[in-house]
Short mmCIF file of N, CA and C and ligand atoms in Angstrom, two decimals:
data_model
loop_
_atom_site.label_atom_id
_atom_site.label_comp_id
_atom_site.label_asym_id
_atom_site.label_seq_id
_atom_site.Cartn_x
_atom_site.Cartn_y
_atom_site.Cartn_z
N MET A 1 20.53 -30.16 22.72
CA MET A 1 21.33 -29.12 23.93
C MET A 1 22.09 -28.24 23.45
N THR A 2 22.58 -26.91 24.20
CA THR A 2 23.43 -26.01 23.70
C THR A 2 24.89 -26.83 24.09
N PRO A 3 25.56 -26.49 23.30
CA PRO A 3 26.96 -26.86 23.83
C PRO A 3 27.60 -25.92 24.61
N ARG A 4 27.91 -26.79 25.41
CA ARG A 4 28.47 -25.79 27.08
C ARG A 4 30.45 -25.23 26.65
N ARG A 5 30.76 -24.26 27.14
CA ARG A 5 31.86 -24.31 26.48
C ARG A 5 33.16 -24.66 27.91
N PRO A 6 33.91 -25.50 27.51
CA PRO A 6 34.66 -26.11 28.84
C PRO A 6 35.30 -25.25 29.41
N PRO A 7 35.22 -24.96 30.95
CA PRO A 7 35.90 -24.06 31.60
C PRO A 7 37.66 -24.69 31.21
N CYS A 8 38.93 -23.68 30.99
CA CYS A 8 39.47 -24.21 31.19
C CYS A 8 40.77 -22.66 31.54
N SER A 9 41.57 -22.81 32.34
CA SER A 9 42.82 -21.45 32.23
C SER A 9 43.95 -22.00 31.33
N THR A 10 44.24 -21.20 30.96
CA THR A 10 45.57 -21.35 30.11
C THR A 10 46.46 -20.09 30.41
N GLU A 11 48.12 -20.73 29.99
CA GLU A 11 49.57 -19.84 29.82
C GLU A 11 49.70 -19.83 28.44
N VAL A 12 49.90 -18.85 28.71
CA VAL A 12 50.54 -18.68 27.23
C VAL A 12 51.85 -19.05 26.67
N LEU A 13 51.88 -19.85 26.29
CA LEU A 13 53.17 -20.64 25.62
C LEU A 13 53.90 -19.89 24.13
N ILE A 14 53.21 -19.39 23.37
CA ILE A 14 53.77 -18.41 22.56
C ILE A 14 52.59 -17.40 22.06
N SER A 15 52.99 -16.08 22.12
CA SER A 15 52.42 -15.15 22.04
C SER A 15 52.01 -14.67 20.75
N ALA A 16 51.38 -13.78 20.17
CA ALA A 16 50.73 -13.45 18.76
C ALA A 16 52.04 -12.66 18.50
N ALA A 17 52.50 -11.80 18.71
CA ALA A 17 53.72 -11.34 18.48
C ALA A 17 54.41 -12.69 17.42
N GLU A 18 54.74 -13.17 18.92
CA GLU A 18 55.85 -14.32 18.32
C GLU A 18 55.34 -14.91 17.25
N ILE A 19 53.91 -15.82 17.00
CA ILE A 19 53.66 -16.95 16.34
C ILE A 19 53.97 -15.67 15.07
N ALA A 20 53.67 -14.38 15.00
CA ALA A 20 53.40 -13.31 13.44
C ALA A 20 54.79 -13.59 12.86
N GLY A 21 56.13 -13.27 14.15
CA GLY A 21 57.07 -13.65 13.28
C GLY A 21 57.69 -15.05 12.39
N ARG A 22 57.47 -15.72 13.33
CA ARG A 22 57.58 -17.51 12.74
C ARG A 22 57.13 -17.65 11.90
N VAL A 23 56.20 -17.04 11.58
CA VAL A 23 55.63 -17.61 10.38
C VAL A 23 55.59 -16.84 9.36
N SER A 24 56.37 -15.46 9.60
CA SER A 24 56.81 -14.71 8.02
C SER A 24 58.00 -15.12 8.04
N SER A 25 59.29 -16.01 8.74
CA SER A 25 59.95 -16.83 8.76
C SER A 25 60.01 -17.99 8.00
N LEU A 26 58.94 -18.67 8.07
CA LEU A 26 58.81 -19.92 7.52
C LEU A 26 57.90 -19.81 6.55
N ALA A 27 57.67 -19.10 6.00
CA ALA A 27 56.79 -18.33 4.73
C ALA A 27 58.08 -17.98 3.80
N GLU A 28 58.99 -17.34 3.99
CA GLU A 28 60.57 -17.68 3.33
C GLU A 28 60.72 -18.40 3.19
N THR A 29 61.25 -19.19 4.51
CA THR A 29 62.18 -21.03 3.68
C THR A 29 60.94 -21.91 2.67
N ILE A 30 60.04 -21.53 2.96
CA ILE A 30 59.13 -22.58 2.45
C ILE A 30 59.14 -21.86 0.54
N ALA A 31 59.55 -20.51 0.31
CA ALA A 31 58.68 -19.68 -0.82
C ALA A 31 60.70 -20.39 -1.40
N ALA A 32 61.67 -20.57 -0.86
CA ALA A 32 62.84 -20.96 -1.03
C ALA A 32 62.95 -21.98 -1.54
N LYS A 33 62.13 -23.25 -1.27
CA LYS A 33 61.79 -24.54 -1.90
C LYS A 33 60.57 -24.97 -3.03
N LEU A 34 60.09 -24.50 -2.83
CA LEU A 34 58.78 -24.49 -3.10
C LEU A 34 58.56 -23.13 -4.74
N PRO A 35 57.74 -23.75 -5.74
CA PRO A 35 57.69 -23.10 -6.64
C PRO A 35 56.64 -21.99 -6.23
N ALA A 36 56.44 -21.20 -7.18
CA ALA A 36 55.54 -20.16 -6.26
C ALA A 36 54.04 -20.62 -6.39
N ASP A 37 54.16 -21.15 -7.92
CA ASP A 37 53.19 -21.79 -7.93
C ASP A 37 52.46 -23.09 -7.30
N MET A 38 52.18 -23.06 -5.62
CA MET A 38 52.34 -23.98 -5.11
C MET A 38 50.37 -24.38 -4.86
N MET A 39 50.69 -25.21 -4.47
CA MET A 39 49.17 -25.36 -4.58
C MET A 39 48.93 -26.41 -2.22
N ILE A 40 48.50 -25.59 -1.90
CA ILE A 40 48.36 -25.40 -0.59
C ILE A 40 46.88 -26.38 -0.16
N VAL A 41 46.96 -27.33 0.53
CA VAL A 41 46.04 -28.31 1.35
C VAL A 41 46.24 -28.11 2.33
N SER A 42 44.72 -27.55 3.11
CA SER A 42 44.99 -27.06 4.71
C SER A 42 44.20 -27.81 5.08
N LEU A 43 44.40 -28.45 6.22
CA LEU A 43 43.70 -29.55 7.22
C LEU A 43 42.67 -28.79 8.06
N LEU A 44 41.71 -28.89 8.08
CA LEU A 44 40.63 -28.40 8.20
C LEU A 44 39.63 -29.39 10.00
N ARG A 45 40.10 -28.85 11.28
CA ARG A 45 39.67 -27.36 11.36
C ARG A 45 40.47 -26.61 11.91
N GLY A 46 41.73 -27.06 12.59
CA GLY A 46 42.90 -26.57 13.01
C GLY A 46 43.66 -25.75 12.34
N SER A 47 43.81 -26.15 11.15
CA SER A 47 44.87 -25.37 10.77
C SER A 47 44.13 -23.77 9.84
N PHE A 48 42.72 -23.88 10.09
CA PHE A 48 43.02 -22.36 8.78
C PHE A 48 43.00 -21.06 9.56
N VAL A 49 43.15 -20.82 10.48
CA VAL A 49 43.77 -19.57 11.02
C VAL A 49 45.65 -19.21 10.67
N PHE A 50 45.71 -20.60 11.30
CA PHE A 50 47.47 -20.75 10.57
C PHE A 50 47.84 -20.31 9.18
N THR A 51 46.88 -21.02 8.20
CA THR A 51 46.70 -21.26 6.83
C THR A 51 46.62 -19.64 6.33
N ALA A 52 45.77 -18.96 6.92
CA ALA A 52 45.23 -17.14 6.39
C ALA A 52 46.17 -16.57 6.33
N ASP A 53 46.98 -17.30 7.94
CA ASP A 53 48.44 -15.73 7.76
C ASP A 53 49.42 -15.94 6.90
N LEU A 54 50.12 -17.90 7.31
CA LEU A 54 50.92 -18.03 5.89
C LEU A 54 50.41 -18.06 4.60
N ILE A 55 49.35 -17.88 4.17
CA ILE A 55 49.36 -17.48 2.48
C ILE A 55 49.59 -15.83 2.17
N ARG A 56 49.59 -15.47 3.79
CA ARG A 56 49.72 -13.86 3.12
C ARG A 56 51.22 -13.11 3.52
N ALA A 57 51.70 -14.39 4.28
CA ALA A 57 53.16 -13.87 4.46
C ALA A 57 53.50 -14.55 2.99
N LEU A 58 53.41 -15.30 2.56
CA LEU A 58 53.86 -16.02 1.45
C LEU A 58 53.76 -15.10 0.31
N HIS A 59 52.55 -14.66 0.44
CA HIS A 59 52.38 -13.25 -0.98
C HIS A 59 53.70 -12.28 -0.80
N LEU A 60 53.95 -11.87 0.74
CA LEU A 60 55.12 -10.49 0.75
C LEU A 60 56.57 -11.18 0.23
N THR A 61 56.39 -12.77 -0.17
CA THR A 61 57.78 -13.75 -0.56
C THR A 61 57.90 -13.49 -2.08
N GLY A 62 56.83 -13.30 -2.99
CA GLY A 62 56.10 -12.82 -4.05
C GLY A 62 55.49 -14.50 -4.68
N ALA A 63 55.12 -15.61 -3.89
CA ALA A 63 54.53 -16.36 -4.13
C ALA A 63 52.85 -16.52 -4.32
N HIS A 64 52.73 -17.20 -5.04
CA HIS A 64 50.81 -17.02 -5.63
C HIS A 64 50.33 -18.52 -5.56
N PRO A 65 50.23 -18.92 -4.08
CA PRO A 65 49.48 -20.26 -3.69
C PRO A 65 48.10 -20.37 -4.10
N GLN A 66 47.85 -21.18 -4.96
CA GLN A 66 46.58 -21.99 -4.34
C GLN A 66 45.73 -22.23 -3.21
N VAL A 67 44.85 -22.32 -2.96
CA VAL A 67 44.29 -23.04 -1.73
C VAL A 67 43.04 -24.06 -1.53
N ASP A 68 43.40 -25.33 -1.19
CA ASP A 68 41.92 -26.22 -1.22
C ASP A 68 42.28 -26.50 0.47
N PHE A 69 41.16 -27.36 1.01
CA PHE A 69 41.07 -27.36 1.93
C PHE A 69 40.14 -28.90 2.55
N ILE A 70 40.68 -30.02 3.30
CA ILE A 70 40.30 -31.22 3.17
C ILE A 70 40.08 -30.90 4.90
N THR A 71 38.99 -31.84 5.33
CA THR A 71 38.70 -31.77 6.96
C THR A 71 38.88 -33.35 6.90
N LEU A 72 39.44 -33.99 7.65
CA LEU A 72 39.77 -35.03 8.00
C LEU A 72 39.33 -35.37 9.74
N ALA A 73 38.84 -36.49 10.00
CA ALA A 73 38.83 -36.68 11.89
C ALA A 73 39.43 -38.09 12.21
N SER A 74 39.93 -37.92 13.44
CA SER A 74 40.07 -39.33 14.25
C SER A 74 39.62 -39.40 15.11
N TYR A 75 39.16 -40.70 15.11
CA TYR A 75 37.84 -41.10 16.28
C TYR A 75 38.52 -41.34 17.07
N GLY A 76 36.89 -40.79 18.09
CA GLY A 76 37.39 -40.63 19.61
C GLY A 76 38.22 -39.39 20.61
N ALA A 77 38.11 -38.63 19.35
CA ALA A 77 39.81 -37.55 19.76
C ALA A 77 38.79 -36.75 20.72
N LYS A 78 39.34 -36.51 21.79
CA LYS A 78 39.51 -35.26 22.57
C LYS A 78 40.03 -34.71 23.02
N THR A 79 41.46 -35.05 24.16
CA THR A 79 41.99 -34.18 24.09
C THR A 79 43.37 -35.42 23.78
N VAL A 80 42.96 -36.33 23.76
CA VAL A 80 44.47 -37.56 23.14
C VAL A 80 43.61 -37.90 21.47
N SER A 81 44.25 -37.74 20.50
CA SER A 81 44.06 -38.30 19.85
C SER A 81 44.25 -39.66 19.10
N SER A 82 43.09 -40.32 18.88
CA SER A 82 43.10 -41.62 18.68
C SER A 82 42.62 -42.51 16.89
N GLY A 83 43.61 -43.37 17.03
CA GLY A 83 42.65 -44.34 16.10
C GLY A 83 42.78 -43.86 14.32
N GLU A 84 41.86 -44.36 14.00
CA GLU A 84 41.87 -44.23 12.27
C GLU A 84 41.46 -43.12 12.05
N ILE A 85 41.83 -42.37 10.78
CA ILE A 85 41.42 -41.39 10.22
C ILE A 85 40.25 -41.56 9.08
N THR A 86 39.32 -40.87 8.90
CA THR A 86 38.69 -40.11 7.71
C THR A 86 38.36 -38.95 7.56
N ILE A 87 37.52 -39.20 6.01
CA ILE A 87 37.11 -38.05 5.21
C ILE A 87 36.52 -37.44 5.48
N VAL A 88 35.98 -36.22 6.16
CA VAL A 88 35.03 -35.65 6.28
C VAL A 88 34.29 -34.76 5.24
N ARG A 89 35.24 -34.12 4.58
CA ARG A 89 35.06 -33.28 3.56
C ARG A 89 36.17 -33.21 2.86
N ASP A 90 36.14 -33.72 1.51
CA ASP A 90 37.55 -34.14 0.30
C ASP A 90 37.73 -32.63 -0.16
N LEU A 91 38.88 -32.59 -0.70
CA LEU A 91 39.44 -31.42 -1.63
C LEU A 91 37.99 -31.09 -2.55
N THR A 92 38.68 -30.01 -2.97
CA THR A 92 37.60 -29.88 -4.51
C THR A 92 38.71 -29.78 -5.81
N GLU A 93 39.46 -29.44 -5.45
CA GLU A 93 40.91 -29.55 -6.36
C GLU A 93 41.40 -30.64 -6.73
N THR A 94 41.76 -30.81 -7.99
CA THR A 94 42.60 -31.73 -8.39
C THR A 94 44.08 -31.43 -7.74
N VAL A 95 45.04 -32.04 -7.11
CA VAL A 95 46.60 -31.88 -6.96
C VAL A 95 47.18 -32.59 -8.30
N GLU A 96 46.46 -33.61 -8.58
CA GLU A 96 47.55 -34.46 -9.94
C GLU A 96 48.79 -33.01 -10.71
N GLY A 97 50.39 -33.73 -11.05
CA GLY A 97 51.10 -32.99 -11.06
C GLY A 97 51.10 -31.34 -10.21
N ARG A 98 50.56 -31.11 -8.94
CA ARG A 98 50.77 -30.19 -8.31
C ARG A 98 52.41 -30.09 -7.36
N ASP A 99 52.77 -29.21 -6.91
CA ASP A 99 53.68 -28.96 -5.99
C ASP A 99 52.56 -28.57 -4.76
N VAL A 100 52.49 -29.86 -3.80
CA VAL A 100 51.58 -29.58 -2.79
C VAL A 100 52.44 -29.36 -1.56
N LEU A 101 51.67 -28.45 -0.81
CA LEU A 101 52.14 -27.87 0.35
C LEU A 101 51.34 -28.32 1.42
N ILE A 102 51.07 -29.23 1.82
CA ILE A 102 50.01 -29.39 3.24
C ILE A 102 50.59 -29.10 4.30
N VAL A 103 49.39 -28.13 4.75
CA VAL A 103 49.76 -27.31 6.37
C VAL A 103 49.04 -28.06 6.94
N ASP A 104 49.41 -28.17 8.59
CA ASP A 104 48.58 -28.53 9.74
C ASP A 104 48.73 -28.06 10.90
N ASP A 105 48.05 -27.69 11.72
CA ASP A 105 48.20 -26.98 12.66
C ASP A 105 49.15 -27.52 13.54
N ILE A 106 49.04 -28.47 13.95
CA ILE A 106 50.13 -29.50 14.62
C ILE A 106 50.34 -31.40 14.74
N LEU A 107 51.69 -31.81 14.73
CA LEU A 107 52.08 -32.63 14.49
C LEU A 107 52.30 -33.70 15.39
N GLU A 108 51.61 -34.45 16.06
CA GLU A 108 51.48 -35.07 17.48
C GLU A 108 52.41 -36.51 16.75
N SER A 109 50.81 -37.42 16.66
CA SER A 109 51.22 -39.17 16.49
C SER A 109 51.54 -39.00 14.96
N GLY A 110 51.02 -38.18 14.06
CA GLY A 110 51.70 -38.06 13.27
C GLY A 110 50.28 -38.59 12.17
N ARG A 111 49.26 -39.58 12.51
CA ARG A 111 48.43 -40.03 12.03
C ARG A 111 47.74 -39.33 10.64
N THR A 112 47.14 -37.87 11.16
CA THR A 112 46.56 -36.98 10.66
C THR A 112 47.33 -36.57 8.99
N LEU A 113 48.50 -36.32 9.63
CA LEU A 113 49.43 -36.26 8.23
C LEU A 113 50.34 -37.24 7.27
N HIS A 114 49.89 -38.55 8.01
CA HIS A 114 50.87 -39.45 7.06
C HIS A 114 48.86 -39.71 5.86
N PHE A 115 48.13 -39.93 6.52
CA PHE A 115 46.80 -40.22 6.10
C PHE A 115 47.21 -38.70 4.86
N ALA A 116 47.27 -38.07 5.13
CA ALA A 116 47.06 -36.66 4.54
C ALA A 116 47.84 -36.85 2.70
N ARG A 117 49.33 -37.64 3.58
CA ARG A 117 50.43 -37.14 2.70
C ARG A 117 49.83 -38.24 1.71
N GLN A 118 49.66 -38.98 2.06
CA GLN A 118 48.79 -41.01 1.52
C GLN A 118 48.17 -40.35 0.15
N LEU A 119 47.25 -39.99 0.77
CA LEU A 119 46.03 -39.20 -0.16
C LEU A 119 46.45 -38.53 -1.04
N VAL A 120 47.60 -37.56 -0.81
CA VAL A 120 47.62 -36.61 -1.99
C VAL A 120 48.96 -37.33 -2.85
N ALA A 121 49.38 -38.20 -2.32
CA ALA A 121 50.06 -38.61 -3.26
C ALA A 121 49.74 -39.95 -4.08
N GLU A 122 48.77 -40.72 -3.80
CA GLU A 122 47.71 -41.34 -4.34
C GLU A 122 47.22 -40.54 -6.02
N ARG A 123 46.79 -39.25 -5.36
CA ARG A 123 45.95 -38.42 -6.44
C ARG A 123 47.39 -38.09 -7.25
N ASN A 124 48.53 -38.40 -7.34
CA ASN A 124 49.51 -37.91 -7.95
C ASN A 124 49.95 -36.77 -8.55
N ALA A 125 50.55 -36.44 -7.10
CA ALA A 125 51.38 -34.70 -7.08
C ALA A 125 52.51 -34.93 -7.97
N ARG A 126 52.84 -34.18 -7.68
CA ARG A 126 54.27 -33.89 -8.62
C ARG A 126 55.37 -33.82 -7.41
N SER A 127 54.63 -33.03 -6.37
CA SER A 127 56.06 -33.03 -4.95
C SER A 127 55.04 -33.10 -4.02
N ILE A 128 55.69 -33.51 -2.67
CA ILE A 128 55.00 -33.22 -1.02
C ILE A 128 55.56 -32.19 -0.37
N GLN A 129 55.08 -31.25 -0.17
CA GLN A 129 56.05 -30.95 1.26
C GLN A 129 55.11 -30.80 2.32
N ILE A 130 55.49 -30.28 3.78
CA ILE A 130 54.41 -30.15 4.97
C ILE A 130 54.70 -29.34 6.03
N ALA A 131 53.85 -28.80 6.17
CA ALA A 131 54.16 -27.89 7.04
C ALA A 131 53.27 -27.22 8.48
N VAL A 132 54.05 -27.68 9.28
CA VAL A 132 53.10 -27.50 10.25
C VAL A 132 53.56 -26.29 11.72
N LEU A 133 52.48 -25.46 12.44
CA LEU A 133 53.00 -24.68 12.71
C LEU A 133 53.59 -25.11 14.19
N LEU A 134 53.00 -26.25 14.97
CA LEU A 134 53.75 -26.57 15.90
C LEU A 134 54.08 -28.52 15.98
N GLU A 135 54.86 -29.35 16.83
CA GLU A 135 55.43 -30.21 17.19
C GLU A 135 55.31 -30.55 18.36
N LYS A 136 54.86 -31.65 18.76
CA LYS A 136 55.15 -32.11 19.95
C LYS A 136 55.95 -33.86 19.55
N PRO A 137 57.29 -33.30 20.20
CA PRO A 137 58.20 -34.35 20.21
C PRO A 137 57.80 -35.55 20.32
N GLY A 138 58.68 -36.79 20.08
CA GLY A 138 58.37 -37.93 21.18
C GLY A 138 56.88 -38.68 21.07
N LYS A 139 56.36 -38.32 20.14
CA LYS A 139 54.75 -38.88 20.47
C LYS A 139 54.25 -39.19 19.44
N ARG A 140 55.17 -39.73 18.12
CA ARG A 140 54.78 -40.73 16.69
C ARG A 140 54.60 -41.88 17.28
N ALA A 141 53.59 -41.74 16.21
CA ALA A 141 53.02 -43.19 16.03
C ALA A 141 53.32 -44.13 15.24
N VAL A 142 53.55 -42.81 13.70
CA VAL A 142 53.88 -43.34 12.16
C VAL A 142 55.07 -42.64 11.73
N ASP A 143 55.40 -43.37 10.91
CA ASP A 143 57.08 -42.56 10.71
C ASP A 143 56.70 -41.69 9.67
N ILE A 144 56.42 -39.96 10.03
CA ILE A 144 55.99 -39.41 9.16
C ILE A 144 56.67 -37.91 9.78
N HIS A 145 57.36 -36.82 8.85
CA HIS A 145 58.16 -35.97 8.81
C HIS A 145 57.78 -34.77 8.38
N ALA A 146 57.59 -33.37 9.34
CA ALA A 146 57.60 -32.54 8.60
C ALA A 146 58.48 -31.64 7.99
N ASP A 147 58.32 -31.04 7.56
CA ASP A 147 59.66 -30.60 5.89
C ASP A 147 59.89 -29.13 6.85
N PHE A 148 58.58 -28.17 7.46
CA PHE A 148 58.91 -26.87 7.76
C PHE A 148 57.93 -27.03 9.41
N VAL A 149 58.48 -27.01 10.28
CA VAL A 149 57.85 -26.67 11.39
C VAL A 149 57.94 -25.27 12.67
N GLY A 150 57.16 -24.82 12.40
CA GLY A 150 57.12 -23.63 13.41
C GLY A 150 57.68 -23.42 14.70
N PHE A 151 57.24 -24.53 16.00
CA PHE A 151 57.08 -24.44 17.02
C PHE A 151 57.43 -25.72 18.01
N VAL A 152 58.59 -26.55 17.93
CA VAL A 152 59.18 -27.32 19.25
C VAL A 152 58.17 -26.93 20.65
N ILE A 153 56.55 -27.88 20.49
CA ILE A 153 56.47 -27.12 22.34
C ILE A 153 57.00 -28.73 22.73
N PRO A 154 56.55 -28.56 24.92
CA PRO A 154 56.22 -29.43 25.09
C PRO A 154 55.15 -30.45 24.79
N ASP A 155 55.09 -31.63 25.58
CA ASP A 155 53.74 -32.47 25.45
C ASP A 155 52.63 -32.25 26.35
N ARG A 156 52.03 -30.83 26.03
CA ARG A 156 51.51 -30.58 27.08
C ARG A 156 49.67 -30.17 25.40
N PHE A 157 48.46 -30.12 25.96
CA PHE A 157 47.57 -30.19 25.78
C PHE A 157 47.20 -28.38 24.93
N VAL A 158 47.33 -27.85 24.37
CA VAL A 158 47.46 -26.69 23.71
C VAL A 158 45.94 -26.20 22.74
N VAL A 159 45.80 -24.65 23.14
CA VAL A 159 44.49 -24.38 22.61
C VAL A 159 45.06 -22.97 21.88
N GLY A 160 43.91 -22.44 20.48
CA GLY A 160 44.26 -21.14 20.05
C GLY A 160 44.77 -20.92 19.10
N TYR A 161 44.80 -19.96 18.34
CA TYR A 161 45.26 -19.66 17.15
C TYR A 161 44.80 -21.18 16.11
N GLY A 162 43.90 -21.39 16.26
CA GLY A 162 42.60 -22.39 15.33
C GLY A 162 42.86 -23.80 16.09
N LEU A 163 43.57 -23.97 17.11
CA LEU A 163 44.01 -25.14 17.79
C LEU A 163 42.61 -25.30 19.07
N ASP A 164 41.22 -25.84 19.49
CA ASP A 164 40.68 -26.38 19.99
C ASP A 164 40.71 -27.04 20.94
N TYR A 165 39.85 -26.83 22.21
CA TYR A 165 39.56 -28.09 23.21
C TYR A 165 38.11 -27.78 23.03
N ALA A 166 37.15 -28.88 22.43
CA ALA A 166 35.56 -29.27 22.40
C ALA A 166 35.01 -27.88 21.08
N ASN A 167 35.81 -27.60 20.41
CA ASN A 167 35.47 -26.99 18.92
C ASN A 167 35.75 -25.56 19.44
N TYR A 168 36.24 -25.29 21.03
CA TYR A 168 36.37 -23.87 21.41
C TYR A 168 37.47 -23.38 21.44
N TYR A 169 37.70 -22.00 21.91
CA TYR A 169 38.94 -21.27 21.95
C TYR A 169 39.75 -21.47 20.74
N ARG A 170 39.30 -22.02 19.51
CA ARG A 170 40.05 -21.39 18.40
C ARG A 170 40.20 -19.95 17.74
N GLU A 171 39.49 -18.83 18.83
CA GLU A 171 39.50 -17.35 18.45
C GLU A 171 41.03 -17.16 19.21
N LEU A 172 41.20 -17.38 20.39
CA LEU A 172 42.66 -16.82 21.24
C LEU A 172 43.85 -16.43 20.34
N PRO A 173 44.34 -15.54 20.32
CA PRO A 173 45.43 -14.87 19.06
C PRO A 173 46.71 -15.54 19.20
N TYR A 174 46.42 -16.26 20.63
CA TYR A 174 48.26 -16.81 21.00
C TYR A 174 48.09 -18.60 21.15
N ILE A 175 49.09 -18.87 21.04
CA ILE A 175 49.08 -20.90 21.97
C ILE A 175 49.00 -20.81 23.05
N GLY A 176 47.77 -21.34 23.42
CA GLY A 176 47.73 -21.39 25.18
C GLY A 176 48.09 -22.96 25.49
N ALA A 177 48.76 -23.33 26.65
CA ALA A 177 49.19 -24.33 27.19
C ALA A 177 47.42 -24.49 27.97
N VAL A 178 46.78 -25.49 28.14
CA VAL A 178 45.62 -25.74 29.45
C VAL A 178 46.22 -26.35 30.67
N GLU A 179 46.06 -25.44 31.67
CA GLU A 179 46.60 -25.85 32.63
C GLU A 179 45.48 -26.73 33.43
N SER A 180 44.64 -26.04 33.50
CA SER A 180 43.30 -27.26 34.43
C SER A 180 42.13 -26.88 33.08
N VAL A 181 41.20 -28.33 33.60
CA VAL A 181 40.30 -28.62 32.53
C VAL A 181 38.99 -29.04 33.82
P1 IMP B 1 47.87 -36.62 15.44
O1 IMP B 1 47.41 -37.58 13.93
O2 IMP B 1 47.93 -37.26 16.27
O3 IMP B 1 49.58 -36.13 14.46
O4 IMP B 1 47.45 -35.16 15.64
C1 IMP B 1 46.84 -34.26 15.29
C2 IMP B 1 45.68 -33.71 14.61
O5 IMP B 1 45.15 -33.80 16.59
C3 IMP B 1 45.81 -31.71 14.75
O6 IMP B 1 45.78 -31.67 13.63
C4 IMP B 1 44.92 -31.03 15.76
O7 IMP B 1 43.65 -31.15 15.36
C5 IMP B 1 44.76 -33.05 17.03
N1 IMP B 1 45.78 -31.79 18.17
C6 IMP B 1 47.25 -32.86 18.50
N2 IMP B 1 47.07 -32.03 19.88
C7 IMP B 1 46.39 -31.14 20.05
C8 IMP B 1 46.36 -30.20 21.05
O8 IMP B 1 47.86 -30.02 21.88
N3 IMP B 1 44.97 -29.40 21.14
C9 IMP B 1 44.56 -29.91 20.05
N4 IMP B 1 44.49 -30.19 18.98
C10 IMP B 1 45.86 -31.36 19.07
MG1 MG B 2 43.51 -30.94 13.03
#
């Protein structure tokens, strides 16, 4: 069956220009706290756009990160993320002894980042920091906090800048709040 793009209308919550400004300032904050030779662990698929912009902003600070990707999935997730996390595609690099920056799109229940942090810790990273573009407060199911947060947003389902609804809408250059589906 051909996939169908679920129709939805979005309200611009964070514009492309606002994102660009915040990514630059985040990169400066990150560069001040991590060694230039850091290892970025980017969580696919939602964080690929943020990661792409962040590493170029980091370049402007003089940092020279290595980058790797891991694909994690939580069961039964549609617009509500739920339950157990599994590795769909693992890292290819070793993180042992590295100063790791885990990058994700959004921190909600915290299960995804908790899993990722534990995995990287078990593989003996030297240090672990977490950067997220977005954070929804009051939704945490596990004890985790992000060291670097782009924007704290209201408890609404958002799409764009890599975030999806049924794997659509990732291409929007802004963060949009879904108004109706
Ligand atoms: P957590 O494990 O509950 O913190 O959820 C994190 C993951 O759920 C993110 O990496 C996203 O892929 C997804 N997610 C959570 N909230 C949203 C949203 O509002 N829009 C799109 N994806 C979301
Ligand atoms: Mg995700």
